[in-house]
Short mmCIF file of C-alpha atoms and ligand atoms in Angstrom, two decimals:
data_model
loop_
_atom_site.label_atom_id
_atom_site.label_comp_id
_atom_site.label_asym_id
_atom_site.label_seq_id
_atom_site.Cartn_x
_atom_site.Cartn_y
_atom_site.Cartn_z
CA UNK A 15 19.38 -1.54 -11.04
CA UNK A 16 20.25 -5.10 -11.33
CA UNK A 17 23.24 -4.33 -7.99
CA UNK A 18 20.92 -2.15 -6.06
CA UNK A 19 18.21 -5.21 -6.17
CA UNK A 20 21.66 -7.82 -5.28
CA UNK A 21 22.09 -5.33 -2.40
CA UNK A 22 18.45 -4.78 -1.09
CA UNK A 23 18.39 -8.90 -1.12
CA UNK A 24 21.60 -8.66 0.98
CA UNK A 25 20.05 -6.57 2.96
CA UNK A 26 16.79 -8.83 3.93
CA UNK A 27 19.00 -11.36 4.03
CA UNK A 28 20.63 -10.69 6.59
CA UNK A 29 18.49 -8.60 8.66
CA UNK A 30 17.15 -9.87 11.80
CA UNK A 31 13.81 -7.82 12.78
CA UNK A 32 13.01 -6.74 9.02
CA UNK A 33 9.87 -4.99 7.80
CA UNK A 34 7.34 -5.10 5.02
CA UNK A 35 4.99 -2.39 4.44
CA UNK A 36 3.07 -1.97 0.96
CA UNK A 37 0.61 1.21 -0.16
CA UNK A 38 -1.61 1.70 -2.61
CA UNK A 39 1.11 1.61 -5.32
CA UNK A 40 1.58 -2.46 -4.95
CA UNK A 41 -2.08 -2.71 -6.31
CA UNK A 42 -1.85 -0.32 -9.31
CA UNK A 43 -1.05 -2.64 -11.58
CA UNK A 44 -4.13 -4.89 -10.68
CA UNK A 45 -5.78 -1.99 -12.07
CA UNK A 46 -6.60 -0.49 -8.29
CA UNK A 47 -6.53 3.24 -8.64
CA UNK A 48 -4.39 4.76 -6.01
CA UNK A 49 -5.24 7.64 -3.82
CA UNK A 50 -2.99 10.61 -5.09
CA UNK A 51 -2.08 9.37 -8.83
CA UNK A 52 -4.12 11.00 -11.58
CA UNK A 53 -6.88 8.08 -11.54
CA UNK A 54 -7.38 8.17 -8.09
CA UNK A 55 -10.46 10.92 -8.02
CA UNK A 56 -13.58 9.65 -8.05
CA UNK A 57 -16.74 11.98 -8.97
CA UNK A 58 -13.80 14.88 -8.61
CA UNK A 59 -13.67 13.81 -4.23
CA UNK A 60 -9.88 12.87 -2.75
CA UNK A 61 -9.29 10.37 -0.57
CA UNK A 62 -9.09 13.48 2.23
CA UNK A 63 -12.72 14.67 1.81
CA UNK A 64 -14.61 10.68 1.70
CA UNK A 65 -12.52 8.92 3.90
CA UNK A 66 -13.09 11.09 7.08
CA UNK A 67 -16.02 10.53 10.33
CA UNK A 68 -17.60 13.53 9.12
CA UNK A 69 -18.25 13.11 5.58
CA UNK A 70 -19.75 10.02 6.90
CA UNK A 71 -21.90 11.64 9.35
CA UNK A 72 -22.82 14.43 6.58
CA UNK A 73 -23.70 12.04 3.70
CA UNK A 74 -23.12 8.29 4.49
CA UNK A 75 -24.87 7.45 1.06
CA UNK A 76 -22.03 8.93 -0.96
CA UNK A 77 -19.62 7.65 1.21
CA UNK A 78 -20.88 4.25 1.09
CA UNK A 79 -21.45 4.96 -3.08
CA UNK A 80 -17.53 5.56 -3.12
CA UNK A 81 -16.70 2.46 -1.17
CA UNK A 82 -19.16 0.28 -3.35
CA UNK A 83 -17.52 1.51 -6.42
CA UNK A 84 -14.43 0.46 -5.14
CA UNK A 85 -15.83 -2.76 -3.70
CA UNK A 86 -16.72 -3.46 -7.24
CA UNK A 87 -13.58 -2.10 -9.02
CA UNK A 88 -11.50 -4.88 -6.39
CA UNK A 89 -13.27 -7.69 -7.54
CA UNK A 90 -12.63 -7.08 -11.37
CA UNK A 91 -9.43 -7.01 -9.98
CA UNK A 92 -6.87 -10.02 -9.03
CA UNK A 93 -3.73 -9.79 -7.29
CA UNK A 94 -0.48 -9.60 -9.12
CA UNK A 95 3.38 -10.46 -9.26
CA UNK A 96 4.00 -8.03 -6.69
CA UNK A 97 1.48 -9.35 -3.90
CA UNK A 98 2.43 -13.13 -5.05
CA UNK A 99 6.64 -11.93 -4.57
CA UNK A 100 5.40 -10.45 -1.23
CA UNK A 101 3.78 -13.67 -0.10
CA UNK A 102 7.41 -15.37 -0.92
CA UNK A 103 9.18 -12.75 0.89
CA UNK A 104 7.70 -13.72 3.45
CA UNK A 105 8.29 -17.41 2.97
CA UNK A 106 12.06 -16.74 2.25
CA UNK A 107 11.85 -14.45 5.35
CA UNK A 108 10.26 -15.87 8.12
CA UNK A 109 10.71 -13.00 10.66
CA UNK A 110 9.65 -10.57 8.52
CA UNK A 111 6.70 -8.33 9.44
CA UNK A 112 4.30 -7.69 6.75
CA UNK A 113 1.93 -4.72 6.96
CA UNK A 114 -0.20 -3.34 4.21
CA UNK A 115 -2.57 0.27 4.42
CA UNK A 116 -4.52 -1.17 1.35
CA UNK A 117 -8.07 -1.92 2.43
CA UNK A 118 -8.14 -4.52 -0.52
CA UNK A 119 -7.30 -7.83 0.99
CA UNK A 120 -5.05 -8.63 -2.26
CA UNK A 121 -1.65 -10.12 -0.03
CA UNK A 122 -3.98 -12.20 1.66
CA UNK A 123 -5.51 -14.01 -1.47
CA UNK A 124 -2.17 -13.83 -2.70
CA UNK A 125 -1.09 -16.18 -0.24
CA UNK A 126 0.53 -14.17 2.47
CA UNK A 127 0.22 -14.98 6.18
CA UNK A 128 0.03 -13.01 8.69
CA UNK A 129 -0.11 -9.72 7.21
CA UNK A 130 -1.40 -6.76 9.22
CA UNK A 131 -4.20 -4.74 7.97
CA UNK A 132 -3.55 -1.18 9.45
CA UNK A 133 -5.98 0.74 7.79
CA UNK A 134 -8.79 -2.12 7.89
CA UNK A 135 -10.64 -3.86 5.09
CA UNK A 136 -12.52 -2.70 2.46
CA UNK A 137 -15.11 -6.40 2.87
CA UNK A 138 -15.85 -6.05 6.30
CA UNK A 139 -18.92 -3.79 7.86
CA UNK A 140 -18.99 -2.20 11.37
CA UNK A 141 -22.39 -1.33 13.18
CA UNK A 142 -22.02 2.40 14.34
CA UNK A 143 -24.58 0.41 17.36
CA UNK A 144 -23.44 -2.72 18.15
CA UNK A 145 -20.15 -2.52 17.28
CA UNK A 146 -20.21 -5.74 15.56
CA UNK A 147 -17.86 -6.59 12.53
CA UNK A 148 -19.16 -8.42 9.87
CA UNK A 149 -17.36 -9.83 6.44
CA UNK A 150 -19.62 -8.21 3.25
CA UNK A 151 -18.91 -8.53 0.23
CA UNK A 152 -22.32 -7.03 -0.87
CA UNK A 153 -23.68 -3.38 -2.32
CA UNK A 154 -24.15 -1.72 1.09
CA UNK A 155 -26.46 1.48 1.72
CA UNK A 156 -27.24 3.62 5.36
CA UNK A 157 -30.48 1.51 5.52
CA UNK A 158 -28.86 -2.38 5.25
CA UNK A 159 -29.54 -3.41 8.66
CA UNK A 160 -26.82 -4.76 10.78
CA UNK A 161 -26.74 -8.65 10.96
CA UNK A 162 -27.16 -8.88 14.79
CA UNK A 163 -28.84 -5.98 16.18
CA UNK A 164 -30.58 -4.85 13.05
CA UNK A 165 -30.16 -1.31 13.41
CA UNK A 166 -28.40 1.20 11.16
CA UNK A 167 -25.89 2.30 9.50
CA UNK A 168 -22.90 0.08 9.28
CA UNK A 169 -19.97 2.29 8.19
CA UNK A 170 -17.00 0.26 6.50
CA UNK A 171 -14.82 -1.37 8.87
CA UNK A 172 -11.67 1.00 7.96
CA UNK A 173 -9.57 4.19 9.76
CA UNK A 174 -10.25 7.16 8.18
CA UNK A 175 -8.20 10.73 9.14
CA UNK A 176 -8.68 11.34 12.28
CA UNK A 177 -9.72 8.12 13.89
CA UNK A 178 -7.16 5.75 15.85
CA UNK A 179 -5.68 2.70 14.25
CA UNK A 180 -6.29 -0.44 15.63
CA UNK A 181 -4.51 -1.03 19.36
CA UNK A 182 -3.54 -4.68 18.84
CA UNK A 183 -2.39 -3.85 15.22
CA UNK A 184 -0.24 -0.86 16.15
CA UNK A 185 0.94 -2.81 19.70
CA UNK A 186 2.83 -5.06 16.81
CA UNK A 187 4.24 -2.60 14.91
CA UNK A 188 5.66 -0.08 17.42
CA UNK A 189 7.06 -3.41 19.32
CA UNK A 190 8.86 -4.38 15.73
CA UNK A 191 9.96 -0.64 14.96
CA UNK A 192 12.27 -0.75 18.49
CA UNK A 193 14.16 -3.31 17.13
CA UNK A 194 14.05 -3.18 13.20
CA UNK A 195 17.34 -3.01 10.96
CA UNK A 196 15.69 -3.04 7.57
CA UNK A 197 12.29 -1.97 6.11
CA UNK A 198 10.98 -2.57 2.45
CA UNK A 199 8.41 0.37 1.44
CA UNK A 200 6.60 -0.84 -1.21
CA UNK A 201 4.21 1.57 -3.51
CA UNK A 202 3.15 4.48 -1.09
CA UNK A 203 3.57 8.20 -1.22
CA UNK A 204 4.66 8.53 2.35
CA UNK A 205 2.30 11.09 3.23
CA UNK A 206 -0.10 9.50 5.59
CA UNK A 207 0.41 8.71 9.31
CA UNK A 208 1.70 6.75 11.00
CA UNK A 209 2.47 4.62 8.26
CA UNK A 210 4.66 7.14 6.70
CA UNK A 211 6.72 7.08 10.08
CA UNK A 212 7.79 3.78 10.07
CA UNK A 213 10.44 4.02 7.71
CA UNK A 214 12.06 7.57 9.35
CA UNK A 215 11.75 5.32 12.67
CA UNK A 216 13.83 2.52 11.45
CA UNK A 217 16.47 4.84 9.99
CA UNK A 218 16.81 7.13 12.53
CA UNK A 219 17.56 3.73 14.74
CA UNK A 220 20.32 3.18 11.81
CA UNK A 221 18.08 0.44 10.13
CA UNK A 222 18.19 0.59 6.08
CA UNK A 223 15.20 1.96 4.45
CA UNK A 224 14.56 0.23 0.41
CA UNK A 225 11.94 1.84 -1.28
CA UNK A 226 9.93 0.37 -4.50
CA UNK A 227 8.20 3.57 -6.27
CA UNK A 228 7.67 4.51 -9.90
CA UNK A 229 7.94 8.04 -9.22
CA UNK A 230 11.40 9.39 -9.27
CA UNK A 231 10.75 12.46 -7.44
CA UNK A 232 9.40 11.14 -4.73
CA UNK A 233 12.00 9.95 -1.86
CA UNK A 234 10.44 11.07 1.42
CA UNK A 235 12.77 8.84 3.44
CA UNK A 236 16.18 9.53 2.11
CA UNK A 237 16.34 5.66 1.27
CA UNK A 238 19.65 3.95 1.52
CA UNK A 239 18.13 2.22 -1.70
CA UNK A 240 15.58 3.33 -3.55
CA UNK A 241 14.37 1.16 -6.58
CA UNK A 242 12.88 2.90 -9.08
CA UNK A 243 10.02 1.39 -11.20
CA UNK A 244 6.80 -0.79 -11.12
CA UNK A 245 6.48 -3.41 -7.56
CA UNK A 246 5.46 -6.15 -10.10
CA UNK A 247 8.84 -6.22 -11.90
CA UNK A 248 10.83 -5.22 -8.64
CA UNK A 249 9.36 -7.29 -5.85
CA UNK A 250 9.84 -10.93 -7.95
CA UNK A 251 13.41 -10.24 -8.81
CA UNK A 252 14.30 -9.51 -5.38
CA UNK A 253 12.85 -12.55 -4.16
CA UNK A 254 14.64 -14.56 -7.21
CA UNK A 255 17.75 -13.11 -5.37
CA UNK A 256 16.72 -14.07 -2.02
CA UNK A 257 16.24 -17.37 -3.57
CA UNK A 258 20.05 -17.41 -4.60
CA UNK A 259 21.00 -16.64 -1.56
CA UNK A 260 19.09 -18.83 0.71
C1 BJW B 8 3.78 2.54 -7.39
C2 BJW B 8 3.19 1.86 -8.46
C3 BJW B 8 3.76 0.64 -8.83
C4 BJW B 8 2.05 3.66 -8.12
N1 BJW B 8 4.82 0.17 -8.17
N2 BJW B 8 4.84 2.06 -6.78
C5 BJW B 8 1.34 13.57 11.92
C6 BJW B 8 1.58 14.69 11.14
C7 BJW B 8 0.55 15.23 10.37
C8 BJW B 8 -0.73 14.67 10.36
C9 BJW B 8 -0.96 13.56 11.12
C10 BJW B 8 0.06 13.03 11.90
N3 BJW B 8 -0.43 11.94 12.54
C11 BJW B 8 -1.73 11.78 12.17
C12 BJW B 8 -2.08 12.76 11.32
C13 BJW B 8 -3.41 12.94 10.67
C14 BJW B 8 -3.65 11.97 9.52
C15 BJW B 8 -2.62 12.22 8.42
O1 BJW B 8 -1.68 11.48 8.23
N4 BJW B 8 -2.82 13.23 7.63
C16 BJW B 8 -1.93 13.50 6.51
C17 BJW B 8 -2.75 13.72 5.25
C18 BJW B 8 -1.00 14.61 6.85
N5 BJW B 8 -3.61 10.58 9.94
C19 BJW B 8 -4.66 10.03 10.55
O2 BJW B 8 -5.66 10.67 10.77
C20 BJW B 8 -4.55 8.59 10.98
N6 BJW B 8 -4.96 8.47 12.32
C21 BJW B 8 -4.15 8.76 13.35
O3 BJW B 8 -2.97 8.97 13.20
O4 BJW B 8 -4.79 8.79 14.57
C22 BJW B 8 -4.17 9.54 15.61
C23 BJW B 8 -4.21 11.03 15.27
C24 BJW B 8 -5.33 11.57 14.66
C25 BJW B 8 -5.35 12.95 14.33
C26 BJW B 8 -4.24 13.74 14.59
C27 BJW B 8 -3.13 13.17 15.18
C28 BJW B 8 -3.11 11.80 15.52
C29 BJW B 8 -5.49 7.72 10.16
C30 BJW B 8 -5.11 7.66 8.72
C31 BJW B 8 -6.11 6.81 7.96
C32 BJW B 8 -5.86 6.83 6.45
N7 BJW B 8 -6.96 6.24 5.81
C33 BJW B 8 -6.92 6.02 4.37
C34 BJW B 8 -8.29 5.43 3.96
C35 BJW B 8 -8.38 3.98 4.40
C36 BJW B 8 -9.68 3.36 4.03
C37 BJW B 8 -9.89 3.33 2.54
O5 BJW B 8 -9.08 2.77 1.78
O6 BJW B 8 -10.89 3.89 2.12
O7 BJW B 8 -5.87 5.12 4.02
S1 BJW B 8 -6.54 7.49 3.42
C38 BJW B 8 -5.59 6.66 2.20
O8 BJW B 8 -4.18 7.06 2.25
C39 BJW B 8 -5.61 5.17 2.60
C40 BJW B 8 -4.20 4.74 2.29
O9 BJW B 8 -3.88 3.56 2.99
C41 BJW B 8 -3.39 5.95 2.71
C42 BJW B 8 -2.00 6.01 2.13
O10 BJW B 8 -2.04 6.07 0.76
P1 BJW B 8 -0.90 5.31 -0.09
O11 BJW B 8 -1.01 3.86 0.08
O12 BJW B 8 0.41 5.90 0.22
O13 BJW B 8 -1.36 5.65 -1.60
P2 BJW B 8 -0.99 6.91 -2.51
O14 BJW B 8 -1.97 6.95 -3.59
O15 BJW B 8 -0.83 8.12 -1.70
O16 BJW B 8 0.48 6.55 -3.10
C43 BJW B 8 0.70 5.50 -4.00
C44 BJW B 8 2.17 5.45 -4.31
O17 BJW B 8 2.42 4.31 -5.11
C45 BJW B 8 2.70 6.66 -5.08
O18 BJW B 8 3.88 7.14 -4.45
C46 BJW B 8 3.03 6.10 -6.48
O19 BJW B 8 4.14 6.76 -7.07
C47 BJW B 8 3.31 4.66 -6.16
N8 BJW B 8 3.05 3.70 -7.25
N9 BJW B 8 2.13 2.62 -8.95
C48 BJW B 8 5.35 0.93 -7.18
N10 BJW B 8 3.25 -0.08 -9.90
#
């Protein structure tokens, strides 16, 4: 383990257009269920039946029940090694591109900049009228009000299946993906799209793929390097490598 982590640091090291991109996984050991291990049902619903347009549309008050429980499970919740190793990465790293799917605004109170949000974030409200986005940190139900029109509902302000990621978001990605020669995939199963893309983009343009995942059977990419075990232990002693090398 100790040479594959040498090698992934090589890697970033030297790689010119390199690429961050963290799951669900990063924030387990926060305490942050994720979506497809054992703890992440809630009320026995997946991820695949809540986070869809029409399971708003057919009950927004469980919906938004689901996303207040997990509004509330976050903020018991602080960020750990892992997010605090990413924000170094990135120090360490200046061109890399950081992208999270995690909804939970950890890397950014962790202290990295500049990360990209793909899949939204889970404090921010969007009026199904107006359009308008607004940061909330409060319990939110089908009849709060939007803050400047008034009307209702808000919905969260994330992509569920089905719906488009954001343009300006994904305009920075696909740009980076043309020219990327490395890609660290930190804590996610690989099975939702685009995200789990990315990394079969970059190799199949001969970039090297490193993966971070406790589970040893899962290796959707072929990796050139795949690091078995938890991002919090991982993550840190790459970056203490980086730090040799720089
Ligand atoms: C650790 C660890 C530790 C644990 N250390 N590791 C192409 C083919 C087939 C289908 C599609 C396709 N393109 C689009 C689709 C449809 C769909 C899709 O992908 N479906 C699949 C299920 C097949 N995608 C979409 O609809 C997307 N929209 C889109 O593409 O628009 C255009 C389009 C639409 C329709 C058709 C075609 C094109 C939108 C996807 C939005 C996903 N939204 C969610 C909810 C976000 C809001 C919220 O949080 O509530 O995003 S779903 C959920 O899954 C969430 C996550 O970001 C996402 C990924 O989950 P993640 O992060 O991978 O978590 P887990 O739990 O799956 O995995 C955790 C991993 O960590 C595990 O591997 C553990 O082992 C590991 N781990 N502890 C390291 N300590």
């Amino acid at each position: 383990m100790k040479d594959l982590i040498a090698t992934a640091a090589r890697i970033l090291h030297h790689a010119r257009h390199p690429i961050f991109l963290s799951g669900a996984g990063i924030s387990a050991e926060s305490g942050i269920p994720t979506f497809r291990g054992s703890e992440g049902l809630w009320k026995n619903y997946r991820a695949e039946e809540l986070a869809t347009p029409e399971a708003f549309a057919r009950d927004p008050h469980l919906v938004w029940q689901w996303y207040n429980w997990r509004k509330e499970r976050i903020a018991q919740c602080k960020p750990n090694p892992a997010h605090y190793a990413a924000a170094e990465l990135k120090k360490l790293l200046p061109e890399l591109l950081c992208v999270t799917q995690n909804v939970d605004g950890f890397h950014a109170l962790a202290g990295l900049s500049e990360v990209l949000e793909m899949h939204g974030n889970i404090y921010r409200t969007r009026c199904l009228s107006c359009k308008t986005v607004t940061e909330n940190r409060t319990e939110i139900t089908p009849t709060t009000p939007c803050p400047a029109c008034g009307k209702v509902p808000l919905r969260p302000d994330v992509v569920w299946f089905g719906e488009i990621l954001p343009r300006q978001v994904m305009d920075v990605i696909y740009a980076r993906l043309q020219i990327a020669d490395a890609i660290l995939v930190v804590g996610t199963s690989g099975t939702v799209y685009p995200a789990a893309g990315f990394a079969v983009e970059v190799r199949r343009r001969r970039g090297t793929v490193i993966e971070i995942n406790t589970d040893a059977a899962h290796r959707p990419y072929a990796d050139d390097i795949y690091l078995h075990g938890k991002a919090g232990e991982i993550l840190p002693a790459i970056v203490d490598e980086l730090r040799r090398l720089s």
